PDB file of C-alpha atoms in Angstrom:
ATOM      1  CA  MET A   1     -29.041 -22.988  54.372  1.00 46.00           C
ATOM      2  CA  HIS A   2     -27.503 -21.343  51.301  1.00 60.00           C
ATOM      3  CA  ARG A   3     -30.020 -19.183  49.105  1.00 79.00           C
ATOM      4  CA  ARG A   4     -29.924 -20.715  45.495  1.00 93.00           C
ATOM      5  CA  PHE A   5     -28.037 -18.555  43.063  1.00 97.00           C
ATOM      6  CA  THR A   6     -28.887 -17.810  39.174  1.00 98.00           C
ATOM      7  CA  LEU A   7     -26.315 -18.719  36.743  1.00 98.00           C
ATOM      8  CA  LEU A   8     -26.012 -16.251  33.441  1.00 98.00           C
ATOM      9  CA  ILE A   9     -24.370 -17.644  30.163  1.00 98.00           C
ATOM     10  CA  ASN A  10     -23.717 -15.974  27.367  1.00 97.00           C
ATOM     11  CA  PRO A  11     -23.581 -18.498  24.605  1.00 96.00           C
ATOM     12  CA  PRO A  12     -21.215 -18.752  21.536  1.00 94.00           C
ATOM     13  CA  LEU A  13     -20.751 -17.077  19.158  1.00 91.00           C
ATOM     14  CA  TRP A  14     -20.673 -13.517  19.455  1.00 90.00           C
ATOM     15  CA  ASN A  15     -17.795 -11.665  18.209  1.00 84.00           C
ATOM     16  CA  ALA A  16     -14.634 -11.786  20.000  1.00 83.00           C
ATOM     17  CA  TYR A  17     -13.865  -8.175  20.033  1.00 81.00           C
ATOM     18  CA  ALA A  18     -15.789  -6.883  22.953  1.00 80.00           C
ATOM     19  CA  PRO A  19     -17.440  -8.610  25.932  1.00 81.00           C
ATOM     20  CA  HIS A  20     -21.525  -8.539  25.377  1.00 89.00           C
ATOM     21  CA  LEU A  21     -23.196  -6.340  28.008  1.00 92.00           C
ATOM     22  CA  ALA A  22     -26.732  -8.378  28.091  1.00 93.00           C
ATOM     23  CA  VAL A  23     -25.215 -10.714  30.587  1.00 96.00           C
ATOM     24  CA  PRO A  24     -23.140  -8.051  32.948  1.00 95.00           C
ATOM     25  CA  LEU A  25     -26.228  -5.814  32.860  1.00 94.00           C
ATOM     26  CA  LEU A  26     -28.582  -8.408  34.051  1.00 96.00           C
ATOM     27  CA  ALA A  27     -25.834  -9.847  36.676  1.00 96.00           C
ATOM     28  CA  GLY A  28     -25.591  -6.519  38.185  1.00 95.00           C
ATOM     29  CA  THR A  29     -29.382  -6.200  38.411  1.00 94.00           C
ATOM     30  CA  LEU A  30     -29.695  -9.458  40.196  1.00 96.00           C
ATOM     31  CA  ARG A  31     -27.114  -8.096  42.558  1.00 96.00           C
ATOM     32  CA  ALA A  32     -28.983  -4.870  42.772  1.00 93.00           C
ATOM     33  CA  ARG A  33     -31.901  -6.486  44.366  1.00 92.00           C
ATOM     34  CA  GLY A  34     -29.994  -9.341  46.678  1.00 95.00           C
ATOM     35  CA  LEU A  35     -30.239 -12.093  44.449  1.00 96.00           C
ATOM     36  CA  PRO A  36     -27.132 -14.378  44.070  1.00 97.00           C
ATOM     37  CA  VAL A  37     -25.671 -14.736  40.689  1.00 97.00           C
ATOM     38  CA  ARG A  38     -22.699 -15.999  38.682  1.00 97.00           C
ATOM     39  CA  ALA A  39     -21.969 -14.793  35.263  1.00 97.00           C
ATOM     40  CA  TYR A  40     -20.267 -17.113  32.818  1.00 96.00           C
ATOM     41  CA  ASP A  41     -19.407 -15.841  29.003  1.00 95.00           C
ATOM     42  CA  ALA A  42     -19.136 -19.361  26.975  1.00 96.00           C
ATOM     43  CA  SER A  43     -18.485 -17.261  23.606  1.00 94.00           C
ATOM     44  CA  VAL A  44     -15.327 -16.137  25.134  1.00 92.00           C
ATOM     45  CA  GLU A  45     -14.355 -19.083  27.076  1.00 94.00           C
ATOM     46  CA  VAL A  46     -15.171 -21.670  23.921  1.00 94.00           C
ATOM     47  CA  LEU A  47     -13.316 -19.144  21.894  1.00 94.00           C
ATOM     48  CA  ASP A  48     -10.442 -19.079  23.831  1.00 94.00           C
ATOM     49  CA  TRP A  49     -10.058 -22.705  24.305  1.00 96.00           C
ATOM     50  CA  LEU A  50     -10.448 -23.729  20.952  1.00 96.00           C
ATOM     51  CA  LEU A  51      -7.829 -21.257  19.646  1.00 96.00           C
ATOM     52  CA  SER A  52      -5.324 -22.510  22.059  1.00 97.00           C
ATOM     53  CA  ALA A  53      -2.905 -25.392  22.161  1.00 97.00           C
ATOM     54  CA  ASP A  54      -4.917 -27.470  24.290  1.00 96.00           C
ATOM     55  CA  GLY A  55      -7.893 -27.040  22.166  1.00 96.00           C
ATOM     56  CA  LEU A  56      -6.066 -27.636  18.712  1.00 96.00           C
ATOM     57  CA  ARG A  57      -4.650 -30.951  20.266  1.00 95.00           C
ATOM     58  CA  ALA A  58      -7.944 -32.205  21.156  1.00 93.00           C
ATOM     59  CA  LEU A  59      -8.910 -31.357  17.639  1.00 92.00           C
ATOM     60  CA  ALA A  60      -6.207 -32.748  15.817  1.00 87.00           C
ATOM     61  CA  ALA A  61      -7.642 -36.093  15.568  1.00 81.00           C
ATOM     62  CA  ARG A  62     -11.000 -35.024  14.415  1.00 80.00           C
ATOM     63  CA  THR A  63      -9.171 -33.355  11.397  1.00 69.00           C
ATOM     64  CA  VAL A  64      -7.541 -36.677  10.367  1.00 56.00           C
ATOM     65  CA  ARG A  65     -11.193 -37.803   9.617  1.00 61.00           C
ATOM     66  CA  SER A  66     -12.603 -34.645   8.034  1.00 60.00           C
ATOM     67  CA  ALA A  67     -14.167 -35.214   4.708  1.00 62.00           C
ATOM     68  CA  ASP A  68     -12.824 -32.119   3.131  1.00 73.00           C
ATOM     69  CA  ARG A  69      -9.147 -33.276   2.031  1.00 81.00           C
ATOM     70  CA  HIS A  70      -8.286 -29.819   1.023  1.00 83.00           C
ATOM     71  CA  ALA A  71      -9.135 -28.537   4.288  1.00 82.00           C
ATOM     72  CA  ALA A  72      -7.658 -31.204   6.235  1.00 82.00           C
ATOM     73  CA  ALA A  73      -4.494 -31.355   4.513  1.00 87.00           C
ATOM     74  CA  ARG A  74      -3.929 -27.539   5.066  1.00 89.00           C
ATOM     75  CA  ALA A  75      -4.707 -27.763   8.666  1.00 87.00           C
ATOM     76  CA  ARG A  76      -2.199 -30.477   9.464  1.00 87.00           C
ATOM     77  CA  LEU A  77       0.550 -28.557   7.532  1.00 90.00           C
ATOM     78  CA  VAL A  78      -0.082 -25.614   9.800  1.00 92.00           C
ATOM     79  CA  HIS A  79      -0.829 -27.877  12.998  1.00 94.00           C
ATOM     80  CA  ASP A  80       2.604 -28.108  14.648  1.00 95.00           C
ATOM     81  CA  HIS A  81       3.728 -24.392  14.354  1.00 96.00           C
ATOM     82  CA  THR A  82       0.151 -23.157  15.024  1.00 97.00           C
ATOM     83  CA  VAL A  83       0.090 -25.424  18.177  1.00 97.00           C
ATOM     84  CA  ALA A  84       3.555 -24.255  18.889  1.00 98.00           C
ATOM     85  CA  ASN A  85       2.853 -20.300  18.992  1.00 98.00           C
ATOM     86  CA  VAL A  86      -1.150 -20.000  19.311  1.00 98.00           C
ATOM     87  CA  ASP A  87      -0.987 -18.914  22.744  1.00 98.00           C
ATOM     88  CA  ARG A  88       2.046 -16.605  22.226  1.00 98.00           C
ATOM     89  CA  ALA A  89       0.116 -15.033  19.282  1.00 98.00           C
ATOM     90  CA  LYS A  90      -2.759 -14.337  21.342  1.00 96.00           C
ATOM     91  CA  ALA A  91      -0.604 -12.734  24.127  1.00 96.00           C
ATOM     92  CA  VAL A  92       0.491 -10.340  21.304  1.00 97.00           C
ATOM     93  CA  LEU A  93      -2.748  -9.377  20.032  1.00 94.00           C
ATOM     94  CA  ARG A  94      -3.844  -8.614  23.672  1.00 92.00           C
ATOM     95  CA  ASP A  95      -0.729  -6.537  24.382  1.00 95.00           C
ATOM     96  CA  VAL A  96      -1.680  -2.917  24.003  1.00 94.00           C
ATOM     97  CA  ALA A  97       2.334  -2.200  23.860  1.00 93.00           C
ATOM     98  CA  ALA A  98       2.681  -4.364  20.751  1.00 93.00           C
ATOM     99  CA  LEU A  99      -0.159  -2.634  18.838  1.00 92.00           C
ATOM    100  CA  GLY A 100       2.896  -0.460  17.471  1.00 93.00           C
ATOM    101  CA  ASP A 101       4.898  -3.543  16.202  1.00 95.00           C
ATOM    102  CA  VAL A 102       3.865  -4.196  12.567  1.00 96.00           C
ATOM    103  CA  GLN A 103       5.774  -7.268  12.015  1.00 97.00           C
ATOM    104  CA  SER A 104       4.505  -8.896  15.612  1.00 97.00           C
ATOM    105  CA  GLN A 105       0.807  -8.053  14.739  1.00 96.00           C
ATOM    106  CA  ALA A 106       0.883  -9.557  11.197  1.00 97.00           C
ATOM    107  CA  TRP A 107       2.473 -12.886  12.532  1.00 98.00           C
ATOM    108  CA  ALA A 108       0.078 -13.316  15.379  1.00 97.00           C
ATOM    109  CA  ARG A 109      -2.655 -12.864  12.748  1.00 96.00           C
ATOM    110  CA  ARG A 110      -1.370 -15.533  10.361  1.00 97.00           C
ATOM    111  CA  VAL A 111      -1.037 -17.957  13.865  1.00 98.00           C
ATOM    112  CA  LEU A 112      -4.906 -17.051  14.491  1.00 97.00           C
ATOM    113  CA  ARG A 113      -5.954 -17.610  10.962  1.00 95.00           C
ATOM    114  CA  ASN A 114      -4.039 -20.723  10.814  1.00 96.00           C
ATOM    115  CA  ALA A 115      -5.815 -21.832  14.332  1.00 96.00           C
ATOM    116  CA  MET A 116      -9.034 -20.921  12.805  1.00 95.00           C
ATOM    117  CA  TRP A 117      -8.107 -23.261   9.645  1.00 93.00           C
ATOM    118  CA  SER A 118      -7.625 -26.038  12.237  1.00 93.00           C
ATOM    119  CA  VAL A 119     -10.908 -25.565  13.874  1.00 94.00           C
ATOM    120  CA  SER A 120     -13.015 -25.395  10.731  1.00 92.00           C
ATOM    121  CA  ALA A 121     -11.123 -28.644   9.293  1.00 91.00           C
ATOM    122  CA  ALA A 122     -12.456 -30.725  12.077  1.00 91.00           C
ATOM    123  CA  VAL A 123     -15.995 -30.250  12.326  1.00 91.00           C
ATOM    124  CA  PRO A 124     -17.779 -30.978   8.868  1.00 90.00           C
ATOM    125  CA  GLY A 125     -19.511 -28.091   7.373  1.00 90.00           C
ATOM    126  CA  LEU A 126     -17.826 -25.634   9.752  1.00 91.00           C
ATOM    127  CA  ASP A 127     -16.365 -22.106   8.515  1.00 91.00           C
ATOM    128  CA  PHE A 128     -14.940 -20.714  11.958  1.00 91.00           C
ATOM    129  CA  ASP A 129     -14.185 -17.066  12.645  1.00 88.00           C
ATOM    130  CA  LEU A 130     -14.185 -14.552  15.342  1.00 87.00           C
ATOM    131  CA  VAL A 131     -17.552 -13.304  14.122  1.00 83.00           C
ATOM    132  CA  ALA A 132     -20.010 -15.755  12.924  1.00 78.00           C
ATOM    133  CA  ASN A 133     -19.562 -19.650  12.548  1.00 82.00           C
ATOM    134  CA  ASP A 134     -21.306 -21.254   9.539  1.00 88.00           C
ATOM    135  CA  LEU A 135     -22.151 -24.830  10.849  1.00 92.00           C
ATOM    136  CA  TYR A 136     -23.559 -27.400   9.179  1.00 92.00           C
ATOM    137  CA  TYR A 137     -26.917 -27.138  10.682  1.00 95.00           C
ATOM    138  CA  SER A 138     -29.142 -24.118   9.748  1.00 93.00           C
ATOM    139  CA  ALA A 139     -30.173 -21.998  12.610  1.00 92.00           C
ATOM    140  CA  THR A 140     -33.240 -20.768  10.626  1.00 92.00           C
ATOM    141  CA  SER A 141     -34.373 -24.502  10.694  1.00 94.00           C
ATOM    142  CA  THR A 142     -36.148 -25.690  13.832  1.00 96.00           C
ATOM    143  CA  ALA A 143     -35.864 -29.153  12.614  1.00 96.00           C
ATOM    144  CA  ALA A 144     -31.710 -28.703  12.262  1.00 96.00           C
ATOM    145  CA  VAL A 145     -31.675 -27.379  15.681  1.00 97.00           C
ATOM    146  CA  LEU A 146     -33.317 -30.028  17.227  1.00 97.00           C
ATOM    147  CA  ALA A 147     -30.795 -32.374  15.075  1.00 97.00           C
ATOM    148  CA  ALA A 148     -27.858 -30.326  16.006  1.00 97.00           C
ATOM    149  CA  VAL A 149     -28.372 -30.921  19.918  1.00 96.00           C
ATOM    150  CA  ASP A 150     -27.166 -34.411  20.162  1.00 95.00           C
ATOM    151  CA  ASP A 151     -24.749 -34.148  17.389  1.00 96.00           C
ATOM    152  CA  PRO A 152     -21.070 -34.095  18.472  1.00 94.00           C
ATOM    153  CA  ASP A 153     -19.499 -34.972  14.800  1.00 92.00           C
ATOM    154  CA  ARG A 154     -21.198 -31.942  12.980  1.00 93.00           C
ATOM    155  CA  ASN A 155     -22.092 -29.555  16.091  1.00 96.00           C
ATOM    156  CA  LEU A 156     -18.949 -28.179  17.560  1.00 95.00           C
ATOM    157  CA  TYR A 157     -20.508 -27.078  20.731  1.00 96.00           C
ATOM    158  CA  ARG A 158     -21.918 -30.333  21.330  1.00 96.00           C
ATOM    159  CA  TRP A 159     -18.664 -31.498  20.963  1.00 95.00           C
ATOM    160  CA  ALA A 160     -17.176 -28.690  23.206  1.00 95.00           C
ATOM    161  CA  ILE A 161     -20.026 -29.066  25.708  1.00 95.00           C
ATOM    162  CA  ASP A 162     -17.719 -29.306  28.583  1.00 92.00           C
ATOM    163  CA  ARG A 163     -16.530 -25.585  27.658  1.00 93.00           C
ATOM    164  CA  LEU A 164     -19.967 -24.756  27.098  1.00 95.00           C
ATOM    165  CA  VAL A 165     -21.545 -25.675  29.766  1.00 95.00           C
ATOM    166  CA  PRO A 166     -19.582 -25.046  33.176  1.00 93.00           C
ATOM    167  CA  ALA A 167     -19.494 -27.944  35.044  1.00 93.00           C
ATOM    168  CA  ASP A 168     -18.350 -26.570  38.277  1.00 94.00           C
ATOM    169  CA  HIS A 169     -21.369 -24.604  38.550  1.00 94.00           C
ATOM    170  CA  LEU A 170     -23.866 -27.195  37.571  1.00 95.00           C
ATOM    171  CA  ALA A 171     -22.897 -29.599  40.244  1.00 95.00           C
ATOM    172  CA  ASP A 172     -23.342 -26.901  42.879  1.00 96.00           C
ATOM    173  CA  PRO A 173     -26.817 -27.784  44.674  1.00 96.00           C
ATOM    174  CA  ARG A 174     -27.375 -24.483  45.287  1.00 96.00           C
ATOM    175  CA  LEU A 175     -27.841 -23.783  41.592  1.00 97.00           C
ATOM    176  CA  GLY A 176     -31.697 -22.856  41.041  1.00 97.00           C
ATOM    177  CA  VAL A 177     -32.163 -21.008  37.438  1.00 98.00           C
ATOM    178  CA  VAL A 178     -30.151 -20.462  34.454  1.00 98.00           C
ATOM    179  CA  GLY A 179     -30.518 -17.640  32.341  1.00 98.00           C
ATOM    180  CA  ILE A 180     -29.130 -17.613  28.552  1.00 98.00           C
ATOM    181  CA  SER A 181     -29.028 -14.508  26.687  1.00 97.00           C
ATOM    182  CA  MET A 182     -29.021 -15.141  22.831  1.00 95.00           C
ATOM    183  CA  SER A 183     -28.746 -11.768  20.797  1.00 93.00           C
ATOM    184  CA  ALA A 184     -28.094 -13.196  17.372  1.00 93.00           C
ATOM    185  CA  ASP A 185     -28.946 -15.961  15.362  1.00 94.00           C
ATOM    186  CA  THR A 186     -25.347 -17.391  15.402  1.00 93.00           C
ATOM    187  CA  GLN A 187     -26.074 -18.109  19.162  1.00 96.00           C
ATOM    188  CA  LEU A 188     -29.055 -20.135  18.740  1.00 97.00           C
ATOM    189  CA  ILE A 189     -27.625 -23.832  18.234  1.00 97.00           C
ATOM    190  CA  ALA A 190     -25.511 -23.094  21.280  1.00 97.00           C
ATOM    191  CA  ALA A 191     -28.132 -21.877  23.288  1.00 98.00           C
ATOM    192  CA  MET A 192     -30.379 -24.739  22.493  1.00 98.00           C
ATOM    193  CA  THR A 193     -27.287 -27.470  22.917  1.00 98.00           C
ATOM    194  CA  ALA A 194     -26.468 -25.799  26.512  1.00 98.00           C
ATOM    195  CA  ALA A 195     -30.119 -26.051  27.236  1.00 98.00           C
ATOM    196  CA  ALA A 196     -30.612 -29.530  26.528  1.00 98.00           C
ATOM    197  CA  GLU A 197     -27.462 -30.440  28.488  1.00 97.00           C
ATOM    198  CA  ILE A 198     -28.372 -28.372  31.506  1.00 98.00           C
ATOM    199  CA  ARG A 199     -31.739 -30.137  31.284  1.00 97.00           C
ATOM    200  CA  ARG A 200     -30.195 -33.464  31.431  1.00 97.00           C
ATOM    201  CA  ARG A 201     -27.650 -33.038  34.043  1.00 96.00           C
ATOM    202  CA  ARG A 202     -29.926 -30.859  36.191  1.00 97.00           C
ATOM    203  CA  PRO A 203     -33.728 -31.430  35.838  1.00 97.00           C
ATOM    204  CA  ASP A 204     -34.439 -29.534  39.215  1.00 97.00           C
ATOM    205  CA  VAL A 205     -33.079 -26.249  37.602  1.00 97.00           C
ATOM    206  CA  ARG A 206     -35.069 -23.895  35.588  1.00 98.00           C
ATOM    207  CA  ILE A 207     -34.114 -22.491  32.440  1.00 98.00           C
ATOM    208  CA  VAL A 208     -35.033 -19.215  31.016  1.00 98.00           C
ATOM    209  CA  VAL A 209     -33.989 -17.567  27.690  1.00 98.00           C
ATOM    210  CA  GLY A 210     -33.721 -14.079  26.305  1.00 97.00           C
ATOM    211  CA  GLY A 211     -32.207 -11.652  24.091  1.00 94.00           C
ATOM    212  CA  ASN A 212     -32.558  -9.967  20.852  1.00 94.00           C
ATOM    213  CA  TYR A 213     -32.975 -12.764  18.606  1.00 95.00           C
ATOM    214  CA  ALA A 214     -34.943 -14.588  20.992  1.00 95.00           C
ATOM    215  CA  THR A 215     -37.573 -12.087  21.045  1.00 95.00           C
ATOM    216  CA  ARG A 216     -37.655 -12.199  17.950  1.00 94.00           C
ATOM    217  CA  MET A 217     -38.048 -15.868  17.405  1.00 95.00           C
ATOM    218  CA  VAL A 218     -40.524 -16.058  19.904  1.00 95.00           C
ATOM    219  CA  GLU A 219     -43.200 -13.391  18.653  1.00 93.00           C
ATOM    220  CA  ARG A 220     -43.953 -15.618  15.676  1.00 92.00           C
ATOM    221  CA  TRP A 221     -45.120 -18.643  17.735  1.00 95.00           C
ATOM    222  CA  THR A 222     -48.767 -19.280  18.113  1.00 94.00           C
ATOM    223  CA  GLU A 223     -48.617 -22.455  19.731  1.00 95.00           C
ATOM    224  CA  PRO A 224     -45.528 -24.530  22.234  1.00 97.00           C
ATOM    225  CA  HIS A 225     -42.530 -24.653  20.600  1.00 97.00           C
ATOM    226  CA  PRO A 226     -40.183 -27.921  20.839  1.00 97.00           C
ATOM    227  CA  PHE A 227     -37.675 -25.780  22.339  1.00 98.00           C
ATOM    228  CA  PHE A 228     -39.913 -25.763  25.469  1.00 98.00           C
ATOM    229  CA  ASN A 229     -38.725 -29.143  25.838  1.00 96.00           C
ATOM    230  CA  TRP A 230     -35.860 -27.879  27.684  1.00 97.00           C
ATOM    231  CA  VAL A 231     -36.478 -24.179  28.281  1.00 98.00           C
ATOM    232  CA  ASP A 232     -39.118 -23.113  30.883  1.00 98.00           C
ATOM    233  CA  ALA A 233     -39.649 -19.634  29.679  1.00 98.00           C
ATOM    234  CA  PHE A 234     -38.631 -16.954  27.221  1.00 98.00           C
ATOM    235  CA  VAL A 235     -38.262 -13.219  27.872  1.00 97.00           C
ATOM    236  CA  MET A 236     -39.140 -10.790  25.421  1.00 95.00           C
ATOM    237  CA  ALA A 237     -37.320  -7.364  25.087  1.00 91.00           C
ATOM    238  CA  GLU A 238     -35.157  -6.152  27.900  1.00 89.00           C
ATOM    239  CA  GLY A 239     -35.102  -8.546  30.759  1.00 90.00           C
ATOM    240  CA  GLU A 240     -33.792  -6.282  33.677  1.00 90.00           C
ATOM    241  CA  GLU A 241     -37.075  -5.955  35.054  1.00 92.00           C
ATOM    242  CA  ALA A 242     -38.533  -9.607  34.226  1.00 95.00           C
ATOM    243  CA  LEU A 243     -35.502 -11.566  34.931  1.00 96.00           C
ATOM    244  CA  PRO A 244     -35.792 -10.560  38.780  1.00 95.00           C
ATOM    245  CA  ALA A 245     -39.227 -11.157  39.001  1.00 96.00           C
ATOM    246  CA  ILE A 246     -38.897 -14.867  37.630  1.00 97.00           C
ATOM    247  CA  VAL A 247     -36.365 -15.427  39.961  1.00 97.00           C
ATOM    248  CA  GLU A 248     -38.175 -14.601  43.033  1.00 96.00           C
ATOM    249  CA  ARG A 249     -41.528 -16.187  41.590  1.00 96.00           C
ATOM    250  CA  TRP A 250     -39.830 -19.352  40.989  1.00 96.00           C
ATOM    251  CA  GLN A 251     -38.025 -19.195  44.578  1.00 93.00           C
ATOM    252  CA  ALA A 252     -41.185 -18.649  46.105  1.00 94.00           C
ATOM    253  CA  GLY A 253     -42.780 -21.490  43.810  1.00 93.00           C
ATOM    254  CA  ARG A 254     -45.077 -19.209  42.376  1.00 95.00           C
ATOM    255  CA  GLY A 255     -46.149 -18.822  38.235  1.00 94.00           C
ATOM    256  CA  ILE A 256     -44.762 -16.356  36.106  1.00 97.00           C
ATOM    257  CA  HIS A 257     -46.981 -16.413  33.337  1.00 95.00           C
ATOM    258  CA  ASP A 258     -48.284 -12.744  34.125  1.00 95.00           C
ATOM    259  CA  ILE A 259     -44.748 -11.292  34.088  1.00 96.00           C
ATOM    260  CA  PRO A 260     -44.468  -8.625  31.436  1.00 96.00           C
ATOM    261  CA  GLY A 261     -42.440  -9.881  28.767  1.00 96.00           C
ATOM    262  CA  VAL A 262     -42.745 -13.739  29.629  1.00 97.00           C
ATOM    263  CA  VAL A 263     -43.583 -16.587  27.125  1.00 97.00           C
ATOM    264  CA  THR A 264     -44.315 -19.930  28.883  1.00 97.00           C
ATOM    265  CA  VAL A 265     -46.573 -22.664  28.434  1.00 97.00           C
ATOM    266  CA  VAL A 266     -49.074 -23.086  30.987  1.00 96.00           C
ATOM    267  CA  ASP A 267     -51.462 -26.559  30.810  1.00 95.00           C
ATOM    268  CA  GLY A 268     -50.258 -27.188  27.034  1.00 95.00           C
ATOM    269  CA  THR A 269     -51.450 -23.753  25.804  1.00 97.00           C
ATOM    270  CA  LEU A 270     -48.193 -20.815  24.662  1.00 97.00           C
ATOM    271  CA  VAL A 271     -49.179 -18.086  27.140  1.00 97.00           C
ATOM    272  CA  ARG A 272     -47.552 -14.608  25.890  1.00 95.00           C
ATOM    273  CA  CYS A 273     -47.766 -11.552  28.423  1.00 95.00           C
ATOM    274  CA  PRO A 274     -46.801  -8.409  26.483  1.00 93.00           C
ATOM    275  CA  PRO A 275     -43.588  -6.646  27.485  1.00 92.00           C
ATOM    276  CA  ARG A 276     -43.277  -3.354  28.646  1.00 87.00           C
ATOM    277  CA  PRO A 277     -40.327  -0.394  28.402  1.00 86.00           C
ATOM    278  CA  VAL A 278     -37.728  -0.595  30.845  1.00 82.00           C
ATOM    279  CA  ARG A 279     -36.083   2.536  32.316  1.00 80.00           C
ATOM    280  CA  LEU A 280     -32.345   1.325  31.649  1.00 75.00           C
ATOM    281  CA  ASP A 281     -31.136   4.308  33.691  1.00 78.00           C
ATOM    282  CA  GLN A 282     -32.807   2.707  36.775  1.00 75.00           C
ATOM    283  CA  VAL A 283     -31.159  -0.890  36.480  1.00 79.00           C
ATOM    284  CA  GLY A 284     -27.986  -1.707  38.375  1.00 80.00           C
ATOM    285  CA  VAL A 285     -24.661  -1.167  37.473  1.00 90.00           C
ATOM    286  CA  PRO A 286     -22.959  -4.149  35.006  1.00 93.00           C
ATOM    287  CA  TYR A 287     -21.282  -6.656  37.201  1.00 95.00           C
ATOM    288  CA  PHE A 288     -17.832  -7.863  35.077  1.00 94.00           C
ATOM    289  CA  ASP A 289     -15.965  -9.504  37.788  1.00 94.00           C
ATOM    290  CA  ASP A 290     -16.986 -13.205  36.919  1.00 94.00           C
ATOM    291  CA  LEU A 291     -15.951 -12.603  33.105  1.00 91.00           C
ATOM    292  CA  PRO A 292     -12.293 -13.430  31.884  1.00 87.00           C
ATOM    293  CA  LEU A 293     -11.560 -10.009  30.602  1.00 82.00           C
TER     294      LEU A 293
END
């Protein structure tokens, strides 16, 4: 009998200039405790696919339907050239040897700019870049987030759900827990979209959400939030001690409400266990092997 594993997801959008350390740190900590884990940086995966020839071709039909005529016309104007060159442009930007080639760098940046124009034109209300996407839906409104989760027309991440949620991992019967790291408000809609889809596909899997933004969000709650429809527990502050304890308790069929930092619902009541400081010099070595660096 194979042990069940934990899948850790970093949702979009975290900026494209460096991997976020939360998932590698948590993965390393679980591995150090002997707990099977897989890591998936959906922010990297979704960005890399959208800004590719395949992704832009998939978006092209949506651009034709765009209500913003100026944005749609601009995207159509650059489409063929961008599709033909976007993968080569990314290769230039990733090539250390090409850093001194000013002309190549300028060309590659223009191609990526055009690609981002194309992505923006395909989704109403979207302003797509490599740092923070402005979506039609506001991350500051619970009602907006709830509406976004099931709207593939105006929620880019719902449309790109197969890139946001790794189907091969979800189909694995050994999957037991999904941990979603949410460090910024730019990740909230994607995080809840992913959680809702995972709940639909795998109702047997437990879902826990943590990270800096998750902490600031749940600190304000005084009663069970609608996000608990998809999420079993939230973790406040650092998760390097809380997450292994949660996984071990769930695997043993035990409750988690008294684990420091955990926020959950017990018998219809919101239960918050205060977090405690974590000695980061005693956690596991970050694990990067699963990430497409």
